[in-house]
Short mmCIF file of C-alpha atoms in Angstrom, two decimals:
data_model
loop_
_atom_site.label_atom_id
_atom_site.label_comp_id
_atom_site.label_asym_id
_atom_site.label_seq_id
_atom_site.Cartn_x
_atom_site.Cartn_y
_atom_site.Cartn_z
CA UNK A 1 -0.92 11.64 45.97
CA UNK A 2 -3.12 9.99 43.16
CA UNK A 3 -4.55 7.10 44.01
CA UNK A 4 -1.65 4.19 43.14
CA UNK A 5 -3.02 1.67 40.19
CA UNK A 6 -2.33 -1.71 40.96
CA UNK A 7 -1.28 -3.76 37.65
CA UNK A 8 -1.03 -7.65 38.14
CA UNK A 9 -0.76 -9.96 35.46
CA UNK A 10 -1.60 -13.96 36.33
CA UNK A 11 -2.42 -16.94 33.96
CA UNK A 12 -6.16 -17.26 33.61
CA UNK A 13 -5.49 -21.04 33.60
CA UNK A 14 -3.19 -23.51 34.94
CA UNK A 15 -2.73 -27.12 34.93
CA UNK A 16 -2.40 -28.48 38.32
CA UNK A 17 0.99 -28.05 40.40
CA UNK A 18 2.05 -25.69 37.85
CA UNK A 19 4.38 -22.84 39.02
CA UNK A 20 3.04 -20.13 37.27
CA UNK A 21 4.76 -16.56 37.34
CA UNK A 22 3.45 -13.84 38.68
CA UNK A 23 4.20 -10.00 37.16
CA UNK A 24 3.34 -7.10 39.43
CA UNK A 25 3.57 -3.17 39.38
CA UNK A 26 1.64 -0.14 41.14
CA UNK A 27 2.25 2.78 40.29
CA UNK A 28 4.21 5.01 43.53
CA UNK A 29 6.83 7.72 43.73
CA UNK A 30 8.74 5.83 46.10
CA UNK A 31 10.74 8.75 47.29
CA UNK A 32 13.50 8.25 48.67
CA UNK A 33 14.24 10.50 51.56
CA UNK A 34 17.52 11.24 49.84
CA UNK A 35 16.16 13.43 47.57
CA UNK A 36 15.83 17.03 47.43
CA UNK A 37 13.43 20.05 45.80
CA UNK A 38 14.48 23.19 44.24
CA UNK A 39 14.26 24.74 47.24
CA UNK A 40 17.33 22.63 48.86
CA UNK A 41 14.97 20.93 51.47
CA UNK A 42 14.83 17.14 51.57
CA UNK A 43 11.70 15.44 49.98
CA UNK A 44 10.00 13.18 53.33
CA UNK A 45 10.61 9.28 52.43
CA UNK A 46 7.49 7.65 51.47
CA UNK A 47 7.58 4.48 49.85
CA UNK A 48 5.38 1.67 49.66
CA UNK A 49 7.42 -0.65 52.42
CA UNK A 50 5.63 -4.22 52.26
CA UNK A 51 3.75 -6.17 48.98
CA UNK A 52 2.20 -9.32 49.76
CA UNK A 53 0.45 -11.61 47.95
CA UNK A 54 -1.78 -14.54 49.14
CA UNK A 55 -3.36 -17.27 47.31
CA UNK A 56 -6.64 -17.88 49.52
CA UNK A 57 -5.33 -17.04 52.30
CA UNK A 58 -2.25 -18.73 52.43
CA UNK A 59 0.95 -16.55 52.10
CA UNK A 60 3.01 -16.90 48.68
CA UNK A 61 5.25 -14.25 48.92
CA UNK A 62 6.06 -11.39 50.71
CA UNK A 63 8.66 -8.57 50.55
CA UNK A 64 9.84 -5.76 52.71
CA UNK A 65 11.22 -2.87 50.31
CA UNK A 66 13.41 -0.35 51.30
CA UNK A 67 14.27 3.07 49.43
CA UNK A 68 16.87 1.74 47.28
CA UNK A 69 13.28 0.16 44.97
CA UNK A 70 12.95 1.95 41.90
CA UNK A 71 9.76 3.95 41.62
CA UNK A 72 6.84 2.43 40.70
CA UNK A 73 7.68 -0.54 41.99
CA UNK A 74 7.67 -3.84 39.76
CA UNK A 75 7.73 -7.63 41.29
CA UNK A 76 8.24 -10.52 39.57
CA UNK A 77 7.92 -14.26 41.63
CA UNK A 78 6.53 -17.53 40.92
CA UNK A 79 3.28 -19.12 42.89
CA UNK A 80 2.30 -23.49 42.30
CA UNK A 81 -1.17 -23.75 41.56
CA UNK A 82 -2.95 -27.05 42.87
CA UNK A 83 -6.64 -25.88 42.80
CA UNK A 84 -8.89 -22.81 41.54
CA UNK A 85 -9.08 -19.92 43.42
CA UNK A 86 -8.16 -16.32 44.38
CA UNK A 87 -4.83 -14.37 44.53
CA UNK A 88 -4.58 -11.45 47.06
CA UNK A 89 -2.47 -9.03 46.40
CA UNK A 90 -1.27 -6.07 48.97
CA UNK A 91 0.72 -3.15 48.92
CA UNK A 92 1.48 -1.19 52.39
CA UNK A 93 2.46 2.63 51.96
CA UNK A 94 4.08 4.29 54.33
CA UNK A 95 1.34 6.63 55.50
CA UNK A 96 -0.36 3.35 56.28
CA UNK A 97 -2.64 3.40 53.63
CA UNK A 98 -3.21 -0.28 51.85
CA UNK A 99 -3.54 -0.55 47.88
CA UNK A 100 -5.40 -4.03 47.22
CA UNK A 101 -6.05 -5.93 44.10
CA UNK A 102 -7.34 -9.48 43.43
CA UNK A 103 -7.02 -12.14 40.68
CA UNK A 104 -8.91 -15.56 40.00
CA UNK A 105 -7.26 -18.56 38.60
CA UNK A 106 -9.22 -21.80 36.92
CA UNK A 107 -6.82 -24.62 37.45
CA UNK A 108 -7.57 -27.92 35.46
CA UNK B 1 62.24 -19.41 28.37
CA UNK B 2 64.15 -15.79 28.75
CA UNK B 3 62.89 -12.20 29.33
CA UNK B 4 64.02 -9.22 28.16
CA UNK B 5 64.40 -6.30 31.00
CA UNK B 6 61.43 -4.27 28.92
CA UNK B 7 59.20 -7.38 29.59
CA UNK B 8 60.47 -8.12 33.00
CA UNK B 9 59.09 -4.25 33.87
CA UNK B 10 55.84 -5.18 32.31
CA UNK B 11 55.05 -8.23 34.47
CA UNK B 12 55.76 -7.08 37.62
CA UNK B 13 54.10 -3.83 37.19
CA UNK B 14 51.07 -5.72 36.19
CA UNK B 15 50.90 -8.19 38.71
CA UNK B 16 51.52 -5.38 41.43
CA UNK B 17 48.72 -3.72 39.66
CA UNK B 18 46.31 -7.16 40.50
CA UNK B 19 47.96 -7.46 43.93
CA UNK B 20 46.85 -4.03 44.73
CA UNK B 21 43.79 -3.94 43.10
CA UNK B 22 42.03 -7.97 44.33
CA UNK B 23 41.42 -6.47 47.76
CA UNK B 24 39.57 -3.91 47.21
CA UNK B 25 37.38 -6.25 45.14
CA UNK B 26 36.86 -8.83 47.82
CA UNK B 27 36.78 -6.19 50.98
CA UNK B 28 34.72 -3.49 49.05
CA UNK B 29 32.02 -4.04 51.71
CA UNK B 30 30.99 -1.66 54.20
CA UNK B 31 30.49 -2.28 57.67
CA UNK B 32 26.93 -1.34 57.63
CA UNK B 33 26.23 -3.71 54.86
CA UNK B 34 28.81 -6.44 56.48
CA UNK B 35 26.50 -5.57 59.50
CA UNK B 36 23.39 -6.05 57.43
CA UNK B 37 24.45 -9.59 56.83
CA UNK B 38 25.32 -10.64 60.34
CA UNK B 39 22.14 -9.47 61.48
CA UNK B 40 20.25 -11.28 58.71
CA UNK B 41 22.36 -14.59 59.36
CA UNK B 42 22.53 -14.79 63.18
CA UNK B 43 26.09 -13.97 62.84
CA UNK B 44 27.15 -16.75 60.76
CA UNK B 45 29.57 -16.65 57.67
CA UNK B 46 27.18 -17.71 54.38
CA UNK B 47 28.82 -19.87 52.02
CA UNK B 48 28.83 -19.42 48.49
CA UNK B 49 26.78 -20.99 45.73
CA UNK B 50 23.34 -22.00 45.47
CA UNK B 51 21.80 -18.49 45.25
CA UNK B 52 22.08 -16.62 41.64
CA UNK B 53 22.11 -13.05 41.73
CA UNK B 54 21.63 -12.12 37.58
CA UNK B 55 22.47 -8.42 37.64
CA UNK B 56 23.11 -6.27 34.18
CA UNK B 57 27.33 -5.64 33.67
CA UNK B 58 26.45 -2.18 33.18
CA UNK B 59 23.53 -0.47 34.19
CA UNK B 60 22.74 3.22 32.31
CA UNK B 61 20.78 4.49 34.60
CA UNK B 62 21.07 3.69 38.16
CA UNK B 63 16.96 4.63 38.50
CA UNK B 64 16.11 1.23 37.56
CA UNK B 65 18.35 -1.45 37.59
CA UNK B 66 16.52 -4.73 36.86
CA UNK B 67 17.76 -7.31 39.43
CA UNK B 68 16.79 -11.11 39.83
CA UNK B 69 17.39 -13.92 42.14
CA UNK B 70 17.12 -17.45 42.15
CA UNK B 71 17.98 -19.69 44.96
CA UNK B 72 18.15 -23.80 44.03
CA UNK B 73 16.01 -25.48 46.14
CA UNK B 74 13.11 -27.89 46.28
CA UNK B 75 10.63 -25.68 48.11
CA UNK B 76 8.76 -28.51 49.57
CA UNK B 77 7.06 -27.79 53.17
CA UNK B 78 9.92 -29.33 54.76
CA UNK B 79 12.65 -27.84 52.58
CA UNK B 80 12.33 -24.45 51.05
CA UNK B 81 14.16 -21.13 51.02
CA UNK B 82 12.84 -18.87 53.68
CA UNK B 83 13.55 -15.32 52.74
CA UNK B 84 16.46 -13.05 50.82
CA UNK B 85 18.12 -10.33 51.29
CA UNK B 86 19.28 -7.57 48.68
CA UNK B 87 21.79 -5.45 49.82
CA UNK B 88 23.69 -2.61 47.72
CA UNK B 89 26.89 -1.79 49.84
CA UNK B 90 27.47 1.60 47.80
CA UNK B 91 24.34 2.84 48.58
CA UNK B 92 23.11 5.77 51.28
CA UNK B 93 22.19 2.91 53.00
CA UNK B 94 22.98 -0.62 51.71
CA UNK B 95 19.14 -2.28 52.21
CA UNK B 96 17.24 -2.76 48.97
CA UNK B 97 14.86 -4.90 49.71
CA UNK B 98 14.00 -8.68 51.41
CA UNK B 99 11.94 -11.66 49.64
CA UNK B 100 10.20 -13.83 51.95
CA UNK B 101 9.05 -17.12 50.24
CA UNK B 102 6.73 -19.99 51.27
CA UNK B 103 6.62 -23.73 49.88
CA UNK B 104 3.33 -22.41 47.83
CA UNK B 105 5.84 -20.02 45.72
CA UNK B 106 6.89 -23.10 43.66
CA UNK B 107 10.14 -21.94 42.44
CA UNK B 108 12.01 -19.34 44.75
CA UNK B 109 12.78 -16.60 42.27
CA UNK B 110 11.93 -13.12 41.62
CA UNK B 111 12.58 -10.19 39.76
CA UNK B 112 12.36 -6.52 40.66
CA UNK B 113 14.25 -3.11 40.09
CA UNK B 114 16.31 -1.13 42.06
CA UNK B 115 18.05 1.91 42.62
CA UNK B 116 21.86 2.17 42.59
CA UNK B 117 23.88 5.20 43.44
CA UNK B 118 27.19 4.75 41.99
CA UNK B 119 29.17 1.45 40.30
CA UNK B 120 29.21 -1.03 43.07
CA UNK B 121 28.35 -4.58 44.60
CA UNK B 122 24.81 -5.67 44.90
CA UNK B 123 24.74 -9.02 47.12
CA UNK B 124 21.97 -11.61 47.66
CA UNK B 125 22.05 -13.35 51.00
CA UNK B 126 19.53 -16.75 50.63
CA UNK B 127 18.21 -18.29 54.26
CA UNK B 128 17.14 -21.50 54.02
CA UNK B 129 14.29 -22.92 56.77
CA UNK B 130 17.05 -25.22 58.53
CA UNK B 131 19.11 -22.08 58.81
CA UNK B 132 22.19 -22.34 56.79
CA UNK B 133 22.82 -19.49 54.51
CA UNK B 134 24.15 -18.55 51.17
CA UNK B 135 25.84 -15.53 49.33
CA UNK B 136 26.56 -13.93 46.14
CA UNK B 137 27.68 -10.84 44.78
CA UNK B 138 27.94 -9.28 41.48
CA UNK B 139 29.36 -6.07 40.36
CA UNK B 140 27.31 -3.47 38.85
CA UNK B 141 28.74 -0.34 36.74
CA UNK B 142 26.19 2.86 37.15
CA UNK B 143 26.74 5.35 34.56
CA UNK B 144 24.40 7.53 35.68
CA UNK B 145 23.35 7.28 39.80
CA UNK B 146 20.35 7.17 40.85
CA UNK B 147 19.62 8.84 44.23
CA UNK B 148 18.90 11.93 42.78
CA UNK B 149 21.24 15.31 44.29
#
């Protein structure tokens, strides 16, 4: 398939210890495995099955998805800011491959 | 106070009606998702309260169903909500999806969408880091399912 775009939107700027919210979404199928074509087979499930997100290294918040997620899958979670620096964000696809986006945060 | 027979009729149908009715409410579950909780406690019962499932009354279209949590708590390194899980007991198979949160997510909420086959009960199951756990459900009406035929 296409190549999934990752969309993440985080607050250029914080003040410190804020808990800022994070808004995610990549754009995936998600099929089910419950679904089925014209022809009566069943579509194979492939869904993106783990997002993760990281704030310079340190986990923030992860979570396992199962089929029942909606296509293109949207996450919405907070994160506290104490200092400047990089968010990591990961999605894991079934067929293993790994969708990755990043986004800086001034904190003041 | 008196009753006329008509009346009488009324009330006792009614409450029969509630009587037969509660049950099914409370013991909807399914064993796989009743299993889906035991093996995300450890077997314990979760009490209620504390987590917040906020779930539309009635969902059009059972493609996307915009679900949120939010579990009180601190979230301080020594007192934070570990993970939750999302479960959908009408569904093919009941998992949605599980949260995992850290004391550097702040505030432990979040927001995603989900699919929902038919009108049913989505539950959110909150572990904390000492263990205990939490539970609520809410009732979702599906006009149209999403699971596709």
């Amino acid at each position: 398939m296409a190549n999934p775009k990752p969309r993440v939107k985080v607050p250029k700027k914080a003040s410190k210890g804020e808990v800022i919210t994070i808004k995610t979404l990549i754009s995936h199928p998600m099929e089910s495995g419950q679904r089925k074509d014209k022809q009566g087979n069943l579509v194979p499930r492939q869904i993106i099955n783990t997002f993760k997100c990281e704030f310079d290294g340190q986990l923030v918040f992860e979570c396992d998805m199962d089929p029942a997620v909606s296509a293109n899958p949207y996450m919405e979670f907070n994160a506290k800011v104490e200092n400047s620096g990089t968010f990591k964000f990961t999605w894991v696809d079934d067929d293993g491959s790994v969708y990755e986006t990043e986004k800086k945060i001034t904190v003041e | 106070m008196t009753f006329t027979r008509r009346q009488v009729f009324g009330l006792t149908a009614g409450a029969a009606a509630f009587v037969a009715v509660a049950p099914r409410i409370s013991f909807a579950a399914t064993d796989d998702t009743e299993a889906a909780i035991k093996a995300f406690t450890g077997g314990a019962e979760p009490a209620t309260g504390t987590v917040t499932l906020d779930t539309p009354e009635i969902a059009e279209n059972g493609n996307t169903v915009p679900v949120g949590v939010s579990v009180e708590s601190p979230m301080t390194a020594d007192n934070y909500v570990e993970s939750v899980l999302i479960l959908a007991e009408g569904n093919p198979s009941p998992a949605v999806a599980t949260f995992h949160f850290t004391a550097m997510s702040g505030a432990a909420e979040a927001k995603t969408r989900i699919r929902l086959a038919k009108t049913q009960n989505v539950i959110a199951v909150a572990k904390m880091n000492d263990g205990s756990t939490f539970i609520d459900r809410k009732e979702v009406k599906v006009t149209i399912g999403g699971c596709g035929g």
